[in-house]
Amino acid sequence: METKSIIVTFLFIIALLSLSNCKKDKDEQKDLLVTEVKGLSIDSIISSRSSVKAWTDTANITVYASGDNLTISWEADHGSLAGEGKNILYFAGQCCVGLNTITCTVANDTAQVQDTIKINVTPYSR
Amino acid sequence: MYLQRIIVLLAFACITIRTTYAQCCSAGNPVASDVNFTITAKKVLKTELNYRYSESGSHYKNDSKLDINFMGKAYSNYSELAVAYGVFNRLEIRGDLGYFLNKTETYNFNNIPDSKGYGMGDLSIQSRYLIYKNFVRKWELSAGIGMKMPIGVFDQEYENVKLPINVQPSSGSYKYFVNAFFLKKLNDKFGCYTFSAIEIASKIDSKNFIYKYGNLYLLSIGCNHKASNKFNAGMQLRNEFREKSSRENDAIVDASGGYILYCLPSVSYNLFNSFYLSSILSFPVYGYYNDIQRSNKFSLNFKLTKSFNLCKNE
């Protein structure tokens, strides 16, 4: 019985390690940004601030894009976004201090393009 | 003997480990794990249904309170289903799967709308082994090893805008843990225990996000008292130390990690047969937070436990 328990535990550990190696390949492939395809492009992304203080400031970010039937998506690697569409608000906490990347994806029925903007988050102070 | 078994079961039913993060940049469901330390008997299936409400507290710079008006309340409603099965007399396999009914962060600034995530959290699986049990001196030692898998939602969006990591249901990271549990029963009504655990998180390296949560070191001591045939009360002190997290280029996140001491009073009631209802309150009594972080105010947990003996007819 003892031996069986040890063998099962050993197999369990092996199974755990195997499972953790099953990461999707796509995670290992960083897509290159494509800001323009035929009939669809991101002309620019503008922010009202290049730097925001944690838990104090917000930055208004606007994307200027060309194309028809656009769907606009946003993502920040650190910090929070509020709003939707072409204009959104960025803000962050103390844990996001540093240079952060906001990614905008513009898509229509046939393609999608991406661009980023960097915003520096500085530490909170009274 | 039967009474002793009941006491042990109730005692352990009241013991919980929750890897609680400070709120800022707390990923996904750090609170997914609800570990019951009893080694389930051979061919016994134990099921648990958990519900937990958690709420954030004030911001702290190290151990000093700070008033930061920007942030409102953060809170979550969480449910979890756990199943443990006794493979052999000394070995059990256990799985926990959580679901966030909501994970919400509110703001007091510029009419910013609440951020609210919901969905499946992480899946935890582990194997626990009873290393030694002394029936005469009434003590036992067991250990476990396992992992949490981020099978849940980690890229939730609202109106095509990705929600902040704080409210994503899944942590997005594989985590590995080992733990050890020691129990000493002083008599039929009173038992003391210690529980220690280490949790190591792997790096999240996805398309637009690189992050590694700090490793967690945990030590609990507690005691349990069987007040009557049906009622049991316990108290646990839990000490958590978490290392700092890191982000891209291995940059250290200063506002992460720290040291928190929690108090966890608990009660348990035997509804009928092997059906138990227990409740655990968790609140920090001292915390030292690196840089500035939001603390946890409290969490309240309700748990229903039911065991099924699958070899009854053998």
Short mmCIF file of C-alpha atoms in Angstrom, two decimals:
data_model
loop_
_atom_site.label_atom_id
_atom_site.label_comp_id
_atom_site.label_asym_id
_atom_site.label_seq_id
_atom_site.Cartn_x
_atom_site.Cartn_y
_atom_site.Cartn_z
CA MET A 1 0.00 0.00 0.00
CA GLU A 2 2.85 2.39 0.91
CA THR A 3 4.57 1.73 -2.37
CA LYS A 4 1.35 2.26 -4.29
CA SER A 5 0.82 5.61 -2.57
CA ILE A 6 4.33 6.76 -3.42
CA ILE A 7 3.97 5.67 -7.05
CA VAL A 8 0.62 7.45 -7.39
CA THR A 9 2.07 10.60 -5.82
CA PHE A 10 5.04 10.45 -8.16
CA LEU A 11 2.78 10.04 -11.18
CA PHE A 12 0.66 12.92 -9.91
CA ILE A 13 3.70 15.20 -9.81
CA ILE A 14 4.73 14.16 -13.30
CA ALA A 15 1.20 14.87 -14.54
CA LEU A 16 1.26 18.33 -12.96
CA LEU A 17 4.56 19.20 -14.57
CA SER A 18 3.31 17.97 -17.93
CA LEU A 19 0.14 20.02 -17.68
CA SER A 20 2.07 23.20 -16.95
CA ASN A 21 4.10 22.74 -20.12
CA CYS A 22 0.99 22.69 -22.27
CA LYS A 23 1.01 26.44 -22.79
CA LYS A 24 -0.38 27.56 -26.05
CA ASP A 25 2.17 28.20 -28.73
CA LYS A 26 0.56 31.49 -29.51
CA ASP A 27 1.81 32.84 -26.19
CA GLU A 28 5.32 32.41 -27.42
CA GLN A 29 4.75 34.30 -30.62
CA LYS A 30 4.68 38.04 -30.16
CA ASP A 31 2.74 39.49 -33.02
CA LEU A 32 4.29 42.35 -34.87
CA LEU A 33 2.18 45.47 -34.97
CA VAL A 34 0.53 46.17 -38.28
CA THR A 35 -0.89 49.67 -38.38
CA GLU A 36 -2.12 49.70 -41.94
CA VAL A 37 -3.70 47.26 -44.37
CA LYS A 38 -5.71 48.00 -47.46
CA GLY A 39 -8.74 50.12 -46.53
CA LEU A 40 -7.94 50.11 -42.83
CA SER A 41 -5.37 52.06 -40.84
CA ILE A 42 -4.55 53.65 -37.51
CA ASP A 43 -3.36 57.16 -38.29
CA SER A 44 -2.38 58.09 -34.78
CA ILE A 45 -3.05 57.61 -31.08
CA ILE A 46 -2.98 60.75 -28.97
CA SER A 47 -2.91 61.02 -25.20
CA SER A 48 -3.70 64.13 -23.16
CA ARG A 49 -0.78 63.23 -20.89
CA SER A 50 2.41 61.30 -21.40
CA SER A 51 2.72 60.79 -17.67
CA VAL A 52 0.11 60.20 -14.95
CA LYS A 53 0.51 60.11 -11.20
CA ALA A 54 -0.79 56.92 -9.57
CA TRP A 55 -4.28 57.23 -8.04
CA THR A 56 -4.34 60.92 -8.96
CA ASP A 57 -4.35 61.64 -12.68
CA THR A 58 -6.18 60.29 -15.67
CA ALA A 59 -5.17 60.47 -19.33
CA ASN A 60 -7.62 60.86 -22.21
CA ILE A 61 -6.54 58.71 -25.12
CA THR A 62 -7.95 59.04 -28.62
CA VAL A 63 -7.35 56.91 -31.66
CA TYR A 64 -7.64 58.32 -35.18
CA ALA A 65 -8.37 55.54 -37.62
CA SER A 66 -9.52 55.22 -41.21
CA GLY A 67 -11.87 52.62 -42.62
CA ASP A 68 -15.47 51.52 -42.62
CA ASN A 69 -17.43 49.59 -40.01
CA LEU A 70 -14.69 49.95 -37.42
CA THR A 71 -14.58 48.06 -34.16
CA ILE A 72 -12.13 49.54 -31.69
CA SER A 73 -10.65 47.54 -28.81
CA TRP A 74 -8.29 48.64 -26.05
CA GLU A 75 -5.92 46.89 -23.70
CA ALA A 76 -3.39 48.09 -21.13
CA ASP A 77 -0.57 45.91 -19.88
CA HIS A 78 -0.64 47.67 -16.49
CA GLY A 79 -3.35 50.02 -15.26
CA SER A 80 -7.02 50.48 -15.99
CA LEU A 81 -9.08 51.72 -18.90
CA ALA A 82 -12.57 53.15 -18.84
CA GLY A 83 -14.84 54.07 -21.70
CA GLU A 84 -15.29 52.69 -25.17
CA GLY A 85 -14.82 53.51 -28.83
CA LYS A 86 -12.32 56.10 -30.02
CA ASN A 87 -11.88 57.82 -26.67
CA ILE A 88 -10.93 56.14 -23.44
CA LEU A 89 -9.56 57.10 -20.06
CA TYR A 90 -6.39 55.62 -18.61
CA PHE A 91 -5.46 55.59 -14.93
CA ALA A 92 -3.34 53.42 -12.69
CA GLY A 93 -2.38 52.50 -9.16
CA GLN A 94 0.96 52.37 -7.40
CA CYS A 95 1.59 48.82 -8.55
CA CYS A 96 1.68 50.10 -12.15
CA VAL A 97 4.49 52.60 -11.68
CA GLY A 98 6.70 52.53 -14.77
CA LEU A 99 6.34 52.81 -18.51
CA ASN A 100 3.14 51.09 -19.57
CA THR A 101 1.78 50.17 -22.95
CA ILE A 102 -1.76 50.76 -24.14
CA THR A 103 -2.64 48.77 -27.22
CA CYS A 104 -5.42 49.76 -29.59
CA THR A 105 -6.85 47.30 -32.09
CA VAL A 106 -9.00 48.54 -34.94
CA ALA A 107 -10.85 45.95 -36.97
CA ASN A 108 -13.48 45.68 -39.65
CA ASP A 109 -15.05 42.70 -41.36
CA THR A 110 -11.90 41.69 -43.20
CA ALA A 111 -8.81 42.77 -41.27
CA GLN A 112 -7.40 44.31 -38.16
CA VAL A 113 -4.56 46.68 -37.32
CA GLN A 114 -2.87 47.54 -34.06
CA ASP A 115 -0.86 50.37 -32.60
CA THR A 116 0.37 51.30 -29.14
CA ILE A 117 1.05 54.31 -27.00
CA LYS A 118 3.27 54.46 -23.94
CA ILE A 119 2.31 56.26 -20.76
CA ASN A 120 4.56 56.67 -17.78
CA VAL A 121 2.99 56.14 -14.36
CA THR A 122 4.74 58.00 -11.55
CA PRO A 123 4.43 57.17 -7.82
CA TYR A 124 1.58 58.48 -5.72
CA SER A 125 2.30 61.48 -3.53
CA ARG A 126 0.01 63.71 -1.51
CA MET B 1 -13.25 6.41 18.32
CA TYR B 2 -16.26 7.65 16.40
CA LEU B 3 -16.32 10.84 18.47
CA GLN B 4 -12.64 11.42 17.79
CA ARG B 5 -13.21 11.09 14.08
CA ILE B 6 -15.98 13.64 14.25
CA ILE B 7 -13.77 16.05 16.15
CA VAL B 8 -10.96 15.71 13.66
CA LEU B 9 -13.31 16.17 10.73
CA LEU B 10 -14.91 19.23 12.26
CA ALA B 11 -11.59 20.67 13.25
CA PHE B 12 -10.29 20.40 9.77
CA ALA B 13 -13.49 21.57 8.23
CA CYS B 14 -12.85 24.87 9.97
CA ILE B 15 -9.29 25.26 8.81
CA THR B 16 -8.80 27.14 5.62
CA ILE B 17 -5.88 28.56 3.75
CA ARG B 18 -6.48 31.47 1.49
CA THR B 19 -3.69 33.04 -0.38
CA THR B 20 -4.93 36.53 -0.06
CA TYR B 21 -3.34 39.32 -2.02
CA ALA B 22 -3.40 42.97 -1.31
CA GLN B 23 -5.91 44.45 -3.68
CA CYS B 24 -3.79 46.53 -6.03
CA CYS B 25 -2.85 44.30 -8.92
CA SER B 26 -4.20 41.28 -7.16
CA ALA B 27 -4.73 39.00 -10.03
CA GLY B 28 -7.60 36.80 -10.68
CA ASN B 29 -8.54 34.40 -8.05
CA PRO B 30 -5.81 34.22 -5.56
CA VAL B 31 -8.51 33.26 -3.15
CA ALA B 32 -9.40 30.17 -5.08
CA SER B 33 -7.88 27.68 -2.79
CA ASP B 34 -9.79 26.37 0.13
CA VAL B 35 -7.82 23.48 1.47
CA ASN B 36 -9.18 20.96 3.86
CA PHE B 37 -6.36 19.12 5.56
CA THR B 38 -7.99 15.88 6.50
CA ILE B 39 -6.73 12.98 4.49
CA THR B 40 -9.93 11.54 3.14
CA ALA B 41 -10.36 7.88 4.03
CA LYS B 42 -10.02 5.25 1.34
CA LYS B 43 -12.90 5.20 -1.14
CA VAL B 44 -14.57 8.14 0.53
CA LEU B 45 -15.64 11.04 -1.64
CA LYS B 46 -15.80 14.37 0.13
CA THR B 47 -17.55 17.31 -1.50
CA GLU B 48 -17.51 20.93 -0.40
CA LEU B 49 -19.47 23.90 -1.59
CA ASN B 50 -18.08 27.28 -0.65
CA TYR B 51 -19.35 30.79 -0.81
CA ARG B 52 -17.19 33.75 0.12
CA TYR B 53 -17.62 37.49 0.28
CA SER B 54 -14.43 39.56 0.41
CA GLU B 55 -14.01 43.29 0.78
CA SER B 56 -11.02 45.54 0.52
CA GLY B 57 -9.89 47.95 3.20
CA SER B 58 -7.88 51.14 3.29
CA HIS B 59 -4.61 51.85 1.57
CA TYR B 60 -1.43 51.43 3.56
CA LYS B 61 2.10 52.66 3.12
CA ASN B 62 4.05 50.02 4.95
CA ASP B 63 2.01 49.78 8.14
CA SER B 64 0.57 53.32 8.13
CA LYS B 65 -2.91 54.03 6.85
CA LEU B 66 -3.30 56.41 3.91
CA ASP B 67 -6.38 58.20 2.66
CA ILE B 68 -6.57 57.86 -1.11
CA ASN B 69 -9.86 59.22 -2.36
CA PHE B 70 -9.41 58.12 -5.95
CA MET B 71 -10.32 54.52 -5.22
CA GLY B 72 -13.69 53.35 -3.96
CA LYS B 73 -14.52 49.94 -2.61
CA ALA B 74 -13.34 46.64 -4.04
CA TYR B 75 -15.30 43.49 -3.29
CA SER B 76 -16.04 40.05 -4.65
CA ASN B 77 -18.59 37.25 -4.36
CA TYR B 78 -17.02 33.91 -4.97
CA SER B 79 -18.19 30.30 -4.99
CA GLU B 80 -16.12 27.16 -5.13
CA LEU B 81 -16.69 23.46 -5.52
CA ALA B 82 -14.13 21.09 -4.05
CA VAL B 83 -13.95 17.33 -4.37
CA ALA B 84 -11.54 15.05 -2.51
CA TYR B 85 -11.22 11.31 -2.92
CA GLY B 86 -9.32 8.83 -0.79
CA VAL B 87 -7.32 6.76 -3.26
CA PHE B 88 -5.65 4.76 -0.49
CA ASN B 89 -5.86 4.94 3.28
CA ARG B 90 -3.06 7.49 3.38
CA LEU B 91 -3.47 9.23 0.06
CA GLU B 92 -6.08 11.59 -1.27
CA ILE B 93 -6.47 13.55 -4.49
CA ARG B 94 -8.28 16.84 -4.32
CA GLY B 95 -9.59 19.37 -6.82
CA ASP B 96 -11.00 22.87 -6.30
CA LEU B 97 -12.72 24.93 -8.95
CA GLY B 98 -13.90 28.47 -8.30
CA TYR B 99 -16.31 30.85 -9.95
CA PHE B 100 -16.49 34.59 -9.34
CA LEU B 101 -20.07 35.83 -9.32
CA ASN B 102 -18.52 39.25 -9.40
CA LYS B 103 -15.19 40.88 -8.78
CA THR B 104 -15.72 44.60 -8.62
CA GLU B 105 -13.64 47.70 -8.18
CA THR B 106 -15.24 51.13 -7.75
CA TYR B 107 -13.77 54.61 -8.19
CA ASN B 108 -14.54 57.99 -6.68
CA PHE B 109 -13.08 60.06 -9.50
CA ASN B 110 -14.35 61.71 -12.63
CA ASN B 111 -17.47 59.50 -12.81
CA ILE B 112 -15.34 56.53 -13.80
CA PRO B 113 -17.66 53.52 -14.02
CA ASP B 114 -17.05 50.44 -11.89
CA SER B 115 -14.86 47.68 -13.24
CA LYS B 116 -16.59 44.36 -12.88
CA GLY B 117 -15.36 40.93 -13.85
CA TYR B 118 -16.97 37.55 -13.41
CA GLY B 119 -16.45 33.97 -14.45
CA MET B 120 -14.44 30.87 -13.80
CA GLY B 121 -11.28 31.19 -11.78
CA ASP B 122 -8.34 28.84 -11.37
CA LEU B 123 -8.45 25.08 -10.97
CA SER B 124 -6.43 23.70 -8.09
CA ILE B 125 -5.45 20.04 -7.91
CA GLN B 126 -3.33 18.45 -5.27
CA SER B 127 -2.30 15.19 -3.73
CA ARG B 128 -2.02 14.85 0.04
CA TYR B 129 -0.31 12.07 1.94
CA LEU B 130 -0.58 11.08 5.57
CA ILE B 131 3.06 10.68 6.53
CA TYR B 132 2.60 9.53 10.09
CA LYS B 133 -0.19 9.02 12.58
CA ASN B 134 0.28 8.12 16.22
CA PHE B 135 -2.98 6.85 17.67
CA VAL B 136 -1.64 6.66 21.23
CA ARG B 137 -0.21 10.16 21.43
CA LYS B 138 -2.91 11.46 19.13
CA TRP B 139 -0.87 13.37 16.62
CA GLU B 140 -0.44 13.19 12.91
CA LEU B 141 1.61 14.71 10.13
CA SER B 142 0.57 15.05 6.51
CA ALA B 143 1.91 16.84 3.46
CA GLY B 144 0.60 17.88 0.09
CA ILE B 145 1.79 18.94 -3.32
CA GLY B 146 -0.21 20.49 -6.11
CA MET B 147 -0.75 23.22 -8.62
CA LYS B 148 -3.24 25.85 -9.68
CA MET B 149 -4.05 26.10 -13.35
CA PRO B 150 -5.38 29.30 -14.90
CA ILE B 151 -8.19 27.66 -16.82
CA GLY B 152 -10.57 30.53 -16.15
CA VAL B 153 -11.13 33.93 -17.65
CA PHE B 154 -8.10 36.20 -17.83
CA ASP B 155 -8.86 38.42 -20.81
CA GLN B 156 -12.34 39.59 -20.00
CA GLU B 157 -13.51 42.71 -21.79
CA TYR B 158 -16.33 45.17 -21.44
CA GLU B 159 -17.36 47.16 -24.51
CA ASN B 160 -14.15 45.97 -26.23
CA VAL B 161 -11.99 47.34 -23.43
CA LYS B 162 -9.99 44.80 -21.47
CA LEU B 163 -10.73 44.86 -17.76
CA PRO B 164 -7.86 45.56 -15.36
CA ILE B 165 -6.03 42.60 -13.92
CA ASN B 166 -7.49 43.35 -10.48
CA VAL B 167 -10.92 42.18 -11.56
CA GLN B 168 -10.02 39.34 -13.91
CA PRO B 169 -11.38 36.09 -12.45
CA SER B 170 -8.32 33.98 -13.20
CA SER B 171 -4.81 34.73 -12.05
CA GLY B 172 -3.45 33.83 -15.49
CA SER B 173 -0.51 32.09 -13.90
CA TYR B 174 0.41 28.51 -13.12
CA LYS B 175 1.19 28.16 -9.44
CA TYR B 176 2.86 25.28 -7.66
CA PHE B 177 2.56 24.62 -3.98
CA VAL B 178 3.67 22.30 -1.23
CA ASN B 179 2.25 22.20 2.26
CA ALA B 180 2.59 20.37 5.55
CA PHE B 181 0.09 19.90 8.34
CA PHE B 182 0.63 18.82 11.93
CA LEU B 183 -2.19 18.03 14.34
CA LYS B 184 -2.05 17.27 18.03
CA LYS B 185 -5.24 16.34 19.84
CA LEU B 186 -4.99 17.20 23.50
CA ASN B 187 -8.17 15.35 24.37
CA ASP B 188 -11.47 14.35 22.76
CA LYS B 189 -12.63 17.94 22.66
CA PHE B 190 -9.56 20.01 22.00
CA GLY B 191 -6.96 19.96 19.26
CA CYS B 192 -4.11 22.20 18.08
CA TYR B 193 -2.50 22.34 14.68
CA THR B 194 0.02 24.08 12.50
CA PHE B 195 -0.07 24.44 8.77
CA SER B 196 2.70 25.72 6.53
CA ALA B 197 2.75 26.21 2.79
CA ILE B 198 4.85 27.60 0.00
CA GLU B 199 3.34 28.73 -3.29
CA ILE B 200 5.49 29.54 -6.29
CA ALA B 201 3.98 31.37 -9.25
CA SER B 202 5.24 31.00 -12.79
CA LYS B 203 5.71 33.97 -15.06
CA ILE B 204 2.81 35.08 -17.24
CA ASP B 205 4.27 35.73 -20.66
CA SER B 206 1.41 36.45 -22.99
CA LYS B 207 1.14 38.68 -26.02
CA ASN B 208 0.67 41.99 -24.25
CA PHE B 209 1.41 41.14 -20.66
CA ILE B 210 4.43 39.93 -18.72
CA TYR B 211 4.11 39.50 -14.99
CA LYS B 212 5.18 37.24 -12.17
CA TYR B 213 3.47 37.20 -8.83
CA GLY B 214 5.66 37.02 -5.78
CA ASN B 215 6.05 33.68 -4.07
CA LEU B 216 3.98 33.09 -0.97
CA TYR B 217 5.12 31.65 2.36
CA LEU B 218 2.44 30.83 4.87
CA LEU B 219 2.37 29.63 8.45
CA SER B 220 -0.78 29.05 10.48
CA ILE B 221 -1.37 27.95 14.03
CA GLY B 222 -4.78 27.20 15.39
CA CYS B 223 -6.90 25.31 17.82
CA ASN B 224 -10.32 23.78 17.73
CA HIS B 225 -12.84 22.99 20.42
CA LYS B 226 -15.81 20.68 20.20
CA ALA B 227 -18.36 22.47 22.31
CA SER B 228 -21.11 19.89 21.83
CA ASN B 229 -21.94 16.89 19.69
CA LYS B 230 -22.96 19.16 16.86
CA PHE B 231 -21.13 22.38 17.42
CA ASN B 232 -17.47 23.16 16.99
CA ALA B 233 -15.52 26.42 17.32
CA GLY B 234 -12.00 27.27 16.27
CA MET B 235 -9.46 30.04 16.07
CA GLN B 236 -6.55 30.38 13.71
CA LEU B 237 -3.73 32.87 13.35
CA ARG B 238 -2.23 32.96 9.91
CA ASN B 239 0.97 34.62 8.89
CA GLU B 240 1.49 35.35 5.21
CA PHE B 241 4.67 36.62 3.66
CA ARG B 242 4.64 37.41 -0.01
CA GLU B 243 7.63 38.40 -2.09
CA LYS B 244 7.49 41.28 -4.52
CA SER B 245 6.11 40.70 -7.98
CA SER B 246 8.03 41.45 -11.15
CA ARG B 247 7.07 42.62 -14.63
CA GLU B 248 8.73 42.86 -18.03
CA ASN B 249 12.55 42.85 -18.06
CA ASP B 250 12.35 41.40 -14.54
CA ALA B 251 11.64 44.86 -13.13
CA ILE B 252 10.54 44.58 -9.51
CA VAL B 253 7.09 45.91 -8.63
CA ASP B 254 7.79 47.82 -5.45
CA ALA B 255 4.13 48.13 -4.51
CA SER B 256 3.61 44.41 -4.09
CA GLY B 257 4.13 41.79 -1.47
CA GLY B 258 4.47 42.20 2.25
CA TYR B 259 3.62 40.61 5.51
CA ILE B 260 0.10 40.12 6.85
CA LEU B 261 -1.12 38.49 10.04
CA TYR B 262 -4.72 37.29 9.89
CA CYS B 263 -7.12 36.14 12.56
CA LEU B 264 -9.69 33.51 11.55
CA PRO B 265 -12.40 32.60 14.01
CA SER B 266 -14.61 29.77 12.81
CA VAL B 267 -17.67 27.76 13.76
CA SER B 268 -19.01 24.50 12.43
CA TYR B 269 -22.32 22.74 12.83
CA ASN B 270 -23.26 19.16 12.06
CA LEU B 271 -26.61 19.46 10.28
CA PHE B 272 -27.16 15.70 10.00
CA ASN B 273 -25.17 12.56 9.28
CA SER B 274 -21.98 13.67 7.55
CA PHE B 275 -23.38 17.00 6.46
CA TYR B 276 -21.62 20.02 7.94
CA LEU B 277 -22.09 23.74 7.69
CA SER B 278 -19.17 25.92 8.67
CA SER B 279 -18.38 29.59 8.61
CA ILE B 280 -15.05 31.36 8.79
CA LEU B 281 -14.35 35.04 9.20
CA SER B 282 -10.93 36.31 8.15
CA PHE B 283 -9.53 39.74 8.92
CA PRO B 284 -6.02 41.16 9.16
CA VAL B 285 -4.77 42.16 12.59
CA TYR B 286 -1.45 43.49 11.33
CA GLY B 287 -0.04 44.18 7.92
CA TYR B 288 3.19 45.52 6.53
CA TYR B 289 2.75 46.35 2.88
CA ASN B 290 5.66 47.16 0.60
CA ASP B 291 5.31 50.72 -0.72
CA ILE B 292 1.57 51.59 -1.00
CA GLN B 293 -1.09 48.93 -1.37
CA ARG B 294 -4.71 48.41 -0.59
CA SER B 295 -5.36 46.09 2.32
CA ASN B 296 -8.03 43.45 2.72
CA LYS B 297 -10.75 44.41 5.15
CA PHE B 298 -12.35 41.04 5.76
CA SER B 299 -13.75 37.95 4.10
CA LEU B 300 -16.63 35.80 5.25
CA ASN B 301 -16.85 32.22 4.14
CA PHE B 302 -19.67 29.68 4.33
CA LYS B 303 -19.06 26.07 3.53
CA LEU B 304 -21.21 22.96 3.18
CA THR B 305 -19.38 19.65 3.47
CA LYS B 306 -20.75 16.23 2.69
CA SER B 307 -18.91 12.92 2.55
CA PHE B 308 -19.94 9.81 0.67
CA ASN B 309 -18.60 6.40 1.55
CA LEU B 310 -18.28 4.62 -1.78
CA CYS B 311 -17.32 1.24 -0.33
CA LYS B 312 -20.23 0.92 2.07
CA ASN B 313 -21.51 -2.26 0.56
CA GLU B 314 -18.19 -4.02 0.26
#
